[in-house]
Amino acid sequence: MSPAPAALPILKTSHLLGIEGLSVGEITALLDLAEEYVALGRAKEKKSPRLKGRTVINLFFEASTRTQSSFELAGKRLGADVMNMSVRTSSVTKGETLIDTATTLNAMRPDILVVRHQDSGAAAMLARKLDCCVVNAGDGSHEHPTQALLDALTIRRRRGRFEGLTVAICGDVLHSRVARSNIRLLSKVGAHVRLVGPKTLMPAEVARFGVEVFTDMQEGLHGADIVMMLRLQLERMAGAFVPSTREYFRFWGLDRKKLAFAKPGAFVMHPGPMNRGVEIDSAVADDIEVSLIREQVEMGVAIRMAVLDALSRGLPDGERPARVARNGEDS
Amino acid sequence: MSTRRTVFCNARLVDPASGLDARGGLLVENGKIADLGPKLFAEVDRNDPEVIDCRGLVLAPGLIDMRVFTGEPGSEHRETLESASRAAVAGGVTTIIVMPNTDPVIDEPSLVDFIRRRAEATARVRVLPMAALTRHLAGEVMTEMGLLKEAGAVAFTDGDRTIANTRVLRRALAYASTFGVLVVGHAEDPDLTEGTAVNECEYAMRLGLPAAPAAAETMIVERDIRLVELTGARYHFAQISCRASLDAIAAAKKRGLPITCGVAAHHLALNELDVGPYYTFMKVKPPLRSEADRQAMVEGVAAGIIDVIVSSHDPQAADTKRQPFAQAAFGAVGLETLLPVALELCHHNDCDLLHVLKALTSAPAKVLGLDTGVLTKGAPADLVLIDPDVPFVMDPEKLHSRARNTPFEGRRFQGHAVMTFVGGERVYDRAAESRT
């Protein structure tokens, strides 16, 4: 078997900063490649040598067991050396700027930097300053592209298509990068997207994404093929955005009664980690007939392998000249 | 003692205060304008060392910038009075009004005195301090306005902070009106804008940035108008940025209230989309607004509802700007782009040169009660020679300010200051600078 087809380029850019800017062709190609890695992940021998000799650094400024371990496993299965750096062990807490930290890491010549940061635009900023590939593993309320890709892969495997599907995204859209990336991706590939939640958790002008916005779960879920729940951060429950957990669960928490408004056979998704009894009832979350939540985690590893693979195809084989930052370049 | 003379011939004299826009000459003697007129020096010897041949360029009063933040005292690494003054003269600005937002805050007569003495010793332009309206800018206790005025404070402001407590503000305004001093306010509701970085709009939603609506400004504008009505204080809105605020101020002026307002140059030239892919140099306070609001600001200047154009010069060091957008500092340097941005209004036919220069010279002089900003016999010879048409591309490397955080990198401008004079002394000469 010749390795040539596997080395075909998939992405136009050398970073994955968001779903914005990806074409439908790029998305489809990533999903197709991920299918191969789903199969590999289910085989006995789970390793591929695609990233052999490459270095991947996971730079996580926000704690995230799930995403970080998913990227770590993806890198290791592809044969890369993976280093995990979390904010508590870095000097960012000692007043060093994000850029300084990243520049220091850059000097260690990683091939791919996976970054999670609490501020929107952090990944884009690093991509402008560094000369390695940058993967956005979640930046503030902006984007979380690998989550949207893994959600799309999960949906495609279950439904076989996106066109004509109605996906209801419910909960804290305001602070959610998962929602923003999913809205972008699902709209691009032809699904119909609805948002459901209280007005305090809906960003201004969100309808400009070309989505339908609902405040009532019964209306918003009516006829939906997929119900995608978002996590409500604990600190936002105590009166600032919603008055209480119990009121939130009463009106926007997904239980069997509300799920019944959706199309019969509708699936439930959640990016995790879940707040049981807040945005989702355990009876729904654990029902393997409707819940795709565990499947999402499996698809996560496959998607991240596909992303790392795709980005590595753009890496030069030989010595890279260190990029010199333009003096006076604004951030 | 011999008389120090400078003769300007072959100039296009533009004096917004009198409406003069004509070819002519101007004579400076001992730091003051001794004479001017269309016929003056028509036949002068252009090789005389005392003579400056203006070659038909615009000779106007030096610019007065009512809103300049420096880092002196306290953060001299950002900007000193000296470095700000070098930026000022290169921008054709001959008087800068410095904000009290320093460390320590300028809320004591001795600190007003410090600024004046420091400026006299180091700065090339006139530096007039505004003093804090409340102690430590805390919005709680009013400052000693009478003593501060005596020490030389030209107005009272909490700079870029809005006083949240209306009772405190009402009393401060009433007390200020006792002395007839000017109060300058910043209009942004502190609670609605807390933690936000940009204007609330579709683009902010897409970027996932914390945003505040323009109404956060207008509701403070409307609140302060009511308090002016109650107290009769002379009140100036330092900078507005949206149409609703403009409408509120237009209505207040119509009712005869003693209210004036300004706009920052960047709000005439940029809008919320210029934030682009998280360019932190576009992070300013109040934030860049919608294109409709930007157009309203231009209309406001053209209609004379907006009295003055300011730079809102706010130098920031690289480390505070090179941060994720929400964490980055607010502010943009502007002393050297104030005139080029304002001249865009002329080149776009929004208003004529006289009108634009009025918002930069005689209007701020009138608001502050200064004797500069005019071409009149006996007035201080603070002058700027402007080439209004010369094209150039904005290069941050050529800025004189200690900071480089300009939102105008790479912008194509037309028109800038060629020479600048303060009290008859030549403090800037672009040709000499480019020779070195």
Tab-separated table of C-alpha atoms in Angstrom, chain B residues 77-385:
chain	number	residue	atom	x	y	z
B	77	HIS	CA	7.834	54.085	31.024
B	78	ARG	CA	4.568	54.751	29.159
B	79	GLU	CA	5.009	58.475	28.573
B	80	THR	CA	6.509	61.511	30.210
B	81	LEU	CA	5.401	65.099	29.800
B	82	GLU	CA	8.544	65.555	27.726
B	83	SER	CA	7.882	62.619	25.381
B	84	ALA	CA	4.209	63.561	25.080
B	85	SER	CA	5.278	67.075	24.140
B	86	ARG	CA	7.588	65.747	21.413
B	87	ALA	CA	4.650	63.793	20.009
B	88	ALA	CA	2.477	66.883	20.336
B	89	VAL	CA	4.701	69.228	18.350
B	90	ALA	CA	5.097	66.648	15.584
B	91	GLY	CA	1.314	66.560	15.434
B	92	GLY	CA	0.967	70.351	15.305
B	93	VAL	CA	-0.351	70.476	18.864
B	94	THR	CA	0.856	73.415	20.958
B	95	THR	CA	-1.245	72.968	24.086
B	96	ILE	CA	-2.026	69.688	25.790
B	97	ILE	CA	-4.498	69.294	28.603
B	98	VAL	CA	-3.268	66.430	30.762
B	99	MET	CA	-5.565	64.156	32.734
B	100	PRO	CA	-5.242	63.623	36.481
B	101	ASN	CA	-5.234	59.808	36.101
B	102	THR	CA	-1.642	59.396	37.241
B	103	ASP	CA	0.053	57.881	40.246
B	104	PRO	CA	-0.383	59.789	42.471
B	105	VAL	CA	-3.673	61.197	41.217
B	106	ILE	CA	-3.605	64.946	40.606
B	107	ASP	CA	-6.006	65.862	43.399
B	108	GLU	CA	-3.773	68.194	45.467
B	109	PRO	CA	-2.696	71.774	44.727
B	110	SER	CA	0.954	70.750	45.185
B	111	LEU	CA	0.583	68.106	42.482
B	112	VAL	CA	-0.952	70.597	40.065
B	113	ASP	CA	2.067	72.727	40.785
B	114	PHE	CA	4.364	69.740	40.184
B	115	ILE	CA	2.855	69.138	36.728
B	116	ARG	CA	3.225	72.795	35.797
B	117	ARG	CA	6.846	72.999	36.964
B	118	ARG	CA	7.789	69.668	35.382
B	119	ALA	CA	6.214	70.766	32.126
B	120	GLU	CA	7.988	74.115	32.221
B	121	ALA	CA	11.315	72.375	32.749
B	122	THR	CA	10.900	69.572	30.194
B	123	ALA	CA	8.026	70.050	27.755
B	124	ARG	CA	8.080	71.892	24.452
B	125	VAL	CA	4.395	72.762	24.516
B	126	ARG	CA	2.007	74.411	26.937
B	127	VAL	CA	0.844	71.800	29.420
B	128	LEU	CA	-2.327	72.549	31.323
B	129	PRO	CA	-3.424	70.079	33.976
B	130	MET	CA	-6.953	69.118	34.767
B	131	ALA	CA	-7.359	68.189	38.416
B	132	ALA	CA	-9.424	65.349	39.806
B	133	LEU	CA	-13.055	66.086	40.562
B	134	THR	CA	-13.061	63.586	43.422
B	135	ARG	CA	-10.169	62.569	45.679
B	136	HIS	CA	-8.163	59.601	44.382
B	137	LEU	CA	-10.705	59.476	41.540
B	138	ALA	CA	-12.731	57.366	43.939
B	139	GLY	CA	-16.022	59.094	43.176
B	140	GLU	CA	-16.738	59.738	46.836
B	141	VAL	CA	-15.276	62.985	48.159
B	142	MET	CA	-14.896	66.167	46.110
B	143	THR	CA	-11.491	67.805	45.759
B	144	GLU	CA	-10.464	71.299	46.869
B	145	MET	CA	-11.643	72.927	43.671
B	146	GLY	CA	-11.000	76.484	44.783
B	147	LEU	CA	-7.395	75.827	45.794
B	148	LEU	CA	-6.750	73.601	42.803
B	149	LYS	CA	-8.042	76.317	40.495
B	150	GLU	CA	-5.688	78.819	42.129
B	151	ALA	CA	-2.827	76.362	41.657
B	152	GLY	CA	-3.570	76.282	37.930
B	153	ALA	CA	-6.031	73.473	37.237
B	154	VAL	CA	-7.963	74.381	34.073
B	155	ALA	CA	-10.874	72.032	34.727
B	156	PHE	CA	-12.003	69.156	36.913
B	157	THR	CA	-12.479	65.600	35.829
B	158	ASP	CA	-12.138	62.020	36.951
B	159	GLY	CA	-10.586	61.304	33.548
B	160	ASP	CA	-11.777	58.026	32.137
B	161	ARG	CA	-13.885	57.205	35.167
B	162	THR	CA	-17.572	57.887	35.547
B	163	ILE	CA	-18.831	58.954	38.944
B	164	ALA	CA	-21.437	56.341	39.786
B	165	ASN	CA	-22.922	58.043	42.822
B	166	THR	CA	-25.349	60.706	41.602
B	167	ARG	CA	-25.498	62.427	44.977
B	168	VAL	CA	-21.723	62.898	44.970
B	169	LEU	CA	-21.803	64.167	41.402
B	170	ARG	CA	-24.674	66.548	42.060
B	171	ARG	CA	-22.797	68.129	44.958
B	172	ALA	CA	-19.535	68.269	43.044
B	173	LEU	CA	-21.293	70.020	40.150
B	174	ALA	CA	-23.011	72.461	42.483
B	175	TYR	CA	-19.715	73.210	44.228
B	176	ALA	CA	-17.906	73.594	40.906
B	177	SER	CA	-20.503	76.099	39.739
B	178	THR	CA	-19.753	78.158	42.862
B	179	PHE	CA	-16.303	78.850	41.395
B	180	GLY	CA	-17.522	78.839	37.798
B	181	VAL	CA	-15.046	76.103	36.924
B	182	LEU	CA	-15.507	73.613	34.130
B	183	VAL	CA	-16.322	69.965	34.898
B	184	VAL	CA	-15.361	67.350	32.330
B	185	GLY	CA	-17.132	64.000	32.420
B	186	HIS	CA	-16.586	60.537	31.034
B	187	ALA	CA	-19.829	58.847	30.056
B	188	GLU	CA	-19.863	55.085	30.511
B	189	ASP	CA	-22.080	53.367	33.046
B	190	PRO	CA	-19.551	51.633	35.301
B	191	ASP	CA	-21.748	48.610	36.053
B	192	LEU	CA	-22.921	47.961	32.509
B	193	THR	CA	-19.395	48.272	31.149
B	194	GLU	CA	-17.566	46.376	33.900
B	195	GLY	CA	-15.394	43.655	32.407
B	196	THR	CA	-16.402	44.482	28.850
B	197	ALA	CA	-13.975	45.135	26.023
B	198	VAL	CA	-15.966	46.123	22.931
B	199	ASN	CA	-19.238	47.516	21.639
B	200	GLU	CA	-22.169	45.129	21.786
B	201	CYS	CA	-22.761	44.054	18.201
B	202	GLU	CA	-22.919	41.067	15.892
B	203	TYR	CA	-19.167	41.066	15.442
B	204	ALA	CA	-18.495	41.035	19.203
B	205	MET	CA	-20.918	38.115	19.482
B	206	ARG	CA	-18.996	36.232	16.790
B	207	LEU	CA	-15.656	36.939	18.469
B	208	GLY	CA	-17.070	35.908	21.830
B	209	LEU	CA	-15.868	39.115	23.484
B	210	PRO	CA	-17.575	40.660	26.520
B	211	ALA	CA	-19.466	43.663	25.205
B	212	ALA	CA	-21.445	46.649	26.469
B	213	PRO	CA	-24.214	48.419	24.560
B	214	ALA	CA	-23.848	52.016	23.387
B	215	ALA	CA	-26.760	52.800	25.707
B	216	ALA	CA	-24.274	52.491	28.594
B	217	GLU	CA	-22.863	55.809	27.361
B	218	THR	CA	-26.122	57.548	26.511
B	219	MET	CA	-27.769	56.864	29.853
B	220	ILE	CA	-24.879	58.627	31.620
B	221	VAL	CA	-25.059	61.499	29.121
B	222	GLU	CA	-28.777	61.868	29.865
B	223	ARG	CA	-28.197	61.569	33.614
B	224	ASP	CA	-25.487	64.223	33.615
B	225	ILE	CA	-27.606	66.576	31.517
B	226	ARG	CA	-30.281	66.412	34.237
B	227	LEU	CA	-27.695	67.164	36.910
B	228	VAL	CA	-26.383	70.146	34.933
B	229	GLU	CA	-29.943	71.393	34.730
B	230	LEU	CA	-30.216	71.058	38.521
B	231	THR	CA	-26.910	72.691	39.368
B	232	GLY	CA	-26.087	75.096	36.540
B	233	ALA	CA	-22.493	73.844	36.346
B	234	ARG	CA	-20.455	74.310	33.159
B	235	TYR	CA	-20.102	70.789	31.851
B	236	HIS	CA	-18.120	69.213	29.020
B	237	PHE	CA	-18.514	65.605	27.880
B	238	ALA	CA	-14.922	64.599	27.180
B	239	GLN	CA	-15.837	62.283	24.340
B	240	ILE	CA	-19.011	60.792	23.010
B	241	SER	CA	-19.205	57.983	20.500
B	242	CYS	CA	-22.779	57.243	19.431
B	243	ARG	CA	-25.745	58.914	17.768
B	244	ALA	CA	-28.080	58.663	20.741
B	245	SER	CA	-25.597	60.613	22.896
B	246	LEU	CA	-25.266	63.200	20.143
B	247	ASP	CA	-29.049	63.617	19.973
B	248	ALA	CA	-29.283	64.008	23.750
B	249	ILE	CA	-26.578	66.695	23.743
B	250	ALA	CA	-28.108	68.502	20.767
B	251	ALA	CA	-31.420	68.671	22.655
B	252	ALA	CA	-29.701	69.895	25.829
B	253	LYS	CA	-27.860	72.619	23.914
B	254	LYS	CA	-31.117	73.670	22.322
B	255	ARG	CA	-32.537	74.146	25.795
B	256	GLY	CA	-29.656	76.505	26.509
B	257	LEU	CA	-27.797	74.363	29.028
B	258	PRO	CA	-24.075	75.180	29.517
B	259	ILE	CA	-22.992	71.919	27.902
B	260	THR	CA	-20.274	71.171	25.359
B	261	CYS	CA	-18.797	67.933	24.103
B	262	GLY	CA	-15.875	66.349	22.338
B	263	VAL	CA	-15.133	63.321	20.207
B	264	ALA	CA	-11.955	61.291	19.932
B	265	ALA	CA	-10.342	61.281	16.497
B	266	HIS	CA	-10.475	57.488	16.325
B	267	HIS	CA	-14.260	57.574	16.678
B	268	LEU	CA	-14.366	59.671	13.504
B	269	ALA	CA	-12.255	57.227	11.549
B	270	LEU	CA	-12.790	53.697	12.840
B	271	ASN	CA	-15.712	51.443	13.693
B	272	GLU	CA	-16.369	48.261	15.644
B	273	LEU	CA	-15.276	46.034	12.752
B	274	ASP	CA	-11.750	47.461	12.872
B	275	VAL	CA	-11.189	45.269	15.939
B	276	GLY	CA	-10.594	42.615	13.276
B	277	PRO	CA	-8.984	39.423	14.531
B	278	TYR	CA	-8.569	40.724	18.087
B	279	TYR	CA	-6.324	43.732	17.416
B	280	THR	CA	-5.790	45.090	20.913
B	281	PHE	CA	-4.602	48.461	19.573
B	282	MET	CA	-8.264	48.941	18.624
B	283	LYS	CA	-9.319	48.553	22.245
B	284	VAL	CA	-10.306	52.015	23.398
B	285	LYS	CA	-12.626	53.550	25.936
B	286	PRO	CA	-15.443	54.097	25.035
B	287	PRO	CA	-15.186	51.301	22.468
B	288	LEU	CA	-15.304	51.742	18.698
B	289	ARG	CA	-18.969	51.805	17.702
B	290	SER	CA	-21.080	50.931	14.675
B	291	GLU	CA	-20.533	52.540	11.281
B	292	ALA	CA	-23.814	54.452	11.737
B	293	ASP	CA	-22.460	55.870	14.998
B	294	ARG	CA	-19.149	56.788	13.350
B	295	GLN	CA	-21.047	58.663	10.659
B	296	ALA	CA	-23.098	60.381	13.349
B	297	MET	CA	-19.855	61.602	14.956
B	298	VAL	CA	-18.712	63.081	11.639
B	299	GLU	CA	-22.119	64.729	11.192
B	300	GLY	CA	-21.935	66.001	14.764
B	301	VAL	CA	-18.638	67.757	14.067
B	302	ALA	CA	-19.928	69.153	10.769
B	303	ALA	CA	-23.113	70.439	12.431
B	304	GLY	CA	-21.161	71.983	15.307
B	305	ILE	CA	-22.982	69.925	17.948
B	306	ILE	CA	-19.662	68.327	18.771
B	307	ASP	CA	-17.469	71.240	19.801
B	308	VAL	CA	-13.994	69.746	19.916
B	309	ILE	CA	-11.971	66.885	18.497
B	310	VAL	CA	-9.460	65.317	20.893
B	311	SER	CA	-6.788	62.687	20.518
B	312	SER	CA	-7.594	60.934	23.801
B	313	HIS	CA	-3.898	60.113	23.615
B	314	ASP	CA	-3.320	57.154	25.938
B	315	PRO	CA	0.117	55.563	25.627
B	316	GLN	CA	0.341	51.924	26.673
B	317	ALA	CA	3.428	49.770	26.968
B	318	ALA	CA	3.708	46.656	24.812
B	319	ASP	CA	3.272	44.293	27.748
B	320	THR	CA	-0.184	45.607	28.605
B	321	LYS	CA	-1.339	45.527	24.977
B	322	ARG	CA	0.230	42.206	24.046
B	323	GLN	CA	-2.430	40.290	25.933
B	324	PRO	CA	-5.591	38.436	25.004
B	325	PHE	CA	-8.114	41.097	23.986
B	326	ALA	CA	-10.246	41.064	27.134
B	327	GLN	CA	-7.114	41.370	29.332
B	328	ALA	CA	-5.359	44.036	27.277
B	329	ALA	CA	-5.258	47.661	28.395
B	330	PHE	CA	-7.543	50.279	26.867
B	331	GLY	CA	-6.121	53.248	24.993
B	332	ALA	CA	-4.446	54.460	21.835
B	333	VAL	CA	-1.774	57.056	21.186
B	334	GLY	CA	-3.216	59.865	19.122
B	335	LEU	CA	-1.324	63.156	19.393
B	336	GLU	CA	0.437	62.588	16.071
B	337	THR	CA	-2.627	61.377	14.177
B	338	LEU	CA	-5.119	63.921	15.535
B	339	LEU	CA	-4.591	66.386	12.686
B	340	PRO	CA	-4.368	63.817	9.847
B	341	VAL	CA	-7.579	62.126	11.024
B	342	ALA	CA	-9.364	65.454	11.366
B	343	LEU	CA	-8.212	66.460	7.882
B	344	GLU	CA	-9.921	63.334	6.513
B	345	LEU	CA	-13.192	65.173	7.165
B	346	CYS	CA	-12.080	67.862	4.716
B	347	HIS	CA	-10.841	65.400	2.122
B	348	HIS	CA	-14.138	63.504	2.357
B	349	ASN	CA	-16.051	66.809	1.955
B	350	ASP	CA	-17.802	66.402	5.293
B	351	CYS	CA	-16.825	69.932	6.275
B	352	ASP	CA	-14.360	72.637	5.283
B	353	LEU	CA	-10.903	73.283	6.691
B	354	LEU	CA	-12.004	76.286	8.763
B	355	HIS	CA	-14.619	74.199	10.484
B	356	VAL	CA	-12.309	71.261	11.202
B	357	LEU	CA	-9.575	73.525	12.558
B	358	LYS	CA	-12.114	75.309	14.736
B	359	ALA	CA	-12.767	72.022	16.588
B	360	LEU	CA	-9.006	71.777	17.184
B	361	THR	CA	-8.172	75.377	18.071
B	362	SER	CA	-10.630	78.141	18.917
B	363	ALA	CA	-13.398	75.831	20.147
B	364	PRO	CA	-11.325	74.108	22.848
B	365	ALA	CA	-9.794	77.492	23.742
B	366	LYS	CA	-13.291	78.864	24.255
B	367	VAL	CA	-14.434	75.855	26.323
B	368	LEU	CA	-11.365	76.212	28.560
B	369	GLY	CA	-11.229	80.012	28.543
B	370	LEU	CA	-7.732	80.230	27.015
B	371	ASP	CA	-6.212	83.164	25.106
B	372	THR	CA	-4.641	80.841	22.510
B	373	GLY	CA	-6.176	79.068	19.519
B	374	VAL	CA	-6.593	82.274	17.530
B	375	LEU	CA	-4.689	84.380	15.000
B	376	THR	CA	-5.204	87.770	16.591
B	377	LYS	CA	-2.853	90.655	17.277
B	378	GLY	CA	-1.549	90.244	20.797
B	379	ALA	CA	-2.339	86.542	21.088
B	380	PRO	CA	0.488	84.119	21.921
B	381	ALA	CA	2.275	83.010	18.763
B	382	ASP	CA	1.302	79.327	19.008
B	383	LEU	CA	1.226	78.392	15.363
B	384	VAL	CA	1.237	75.417	13.082
B	385	LEU	CA	2.177	75.292	9.428
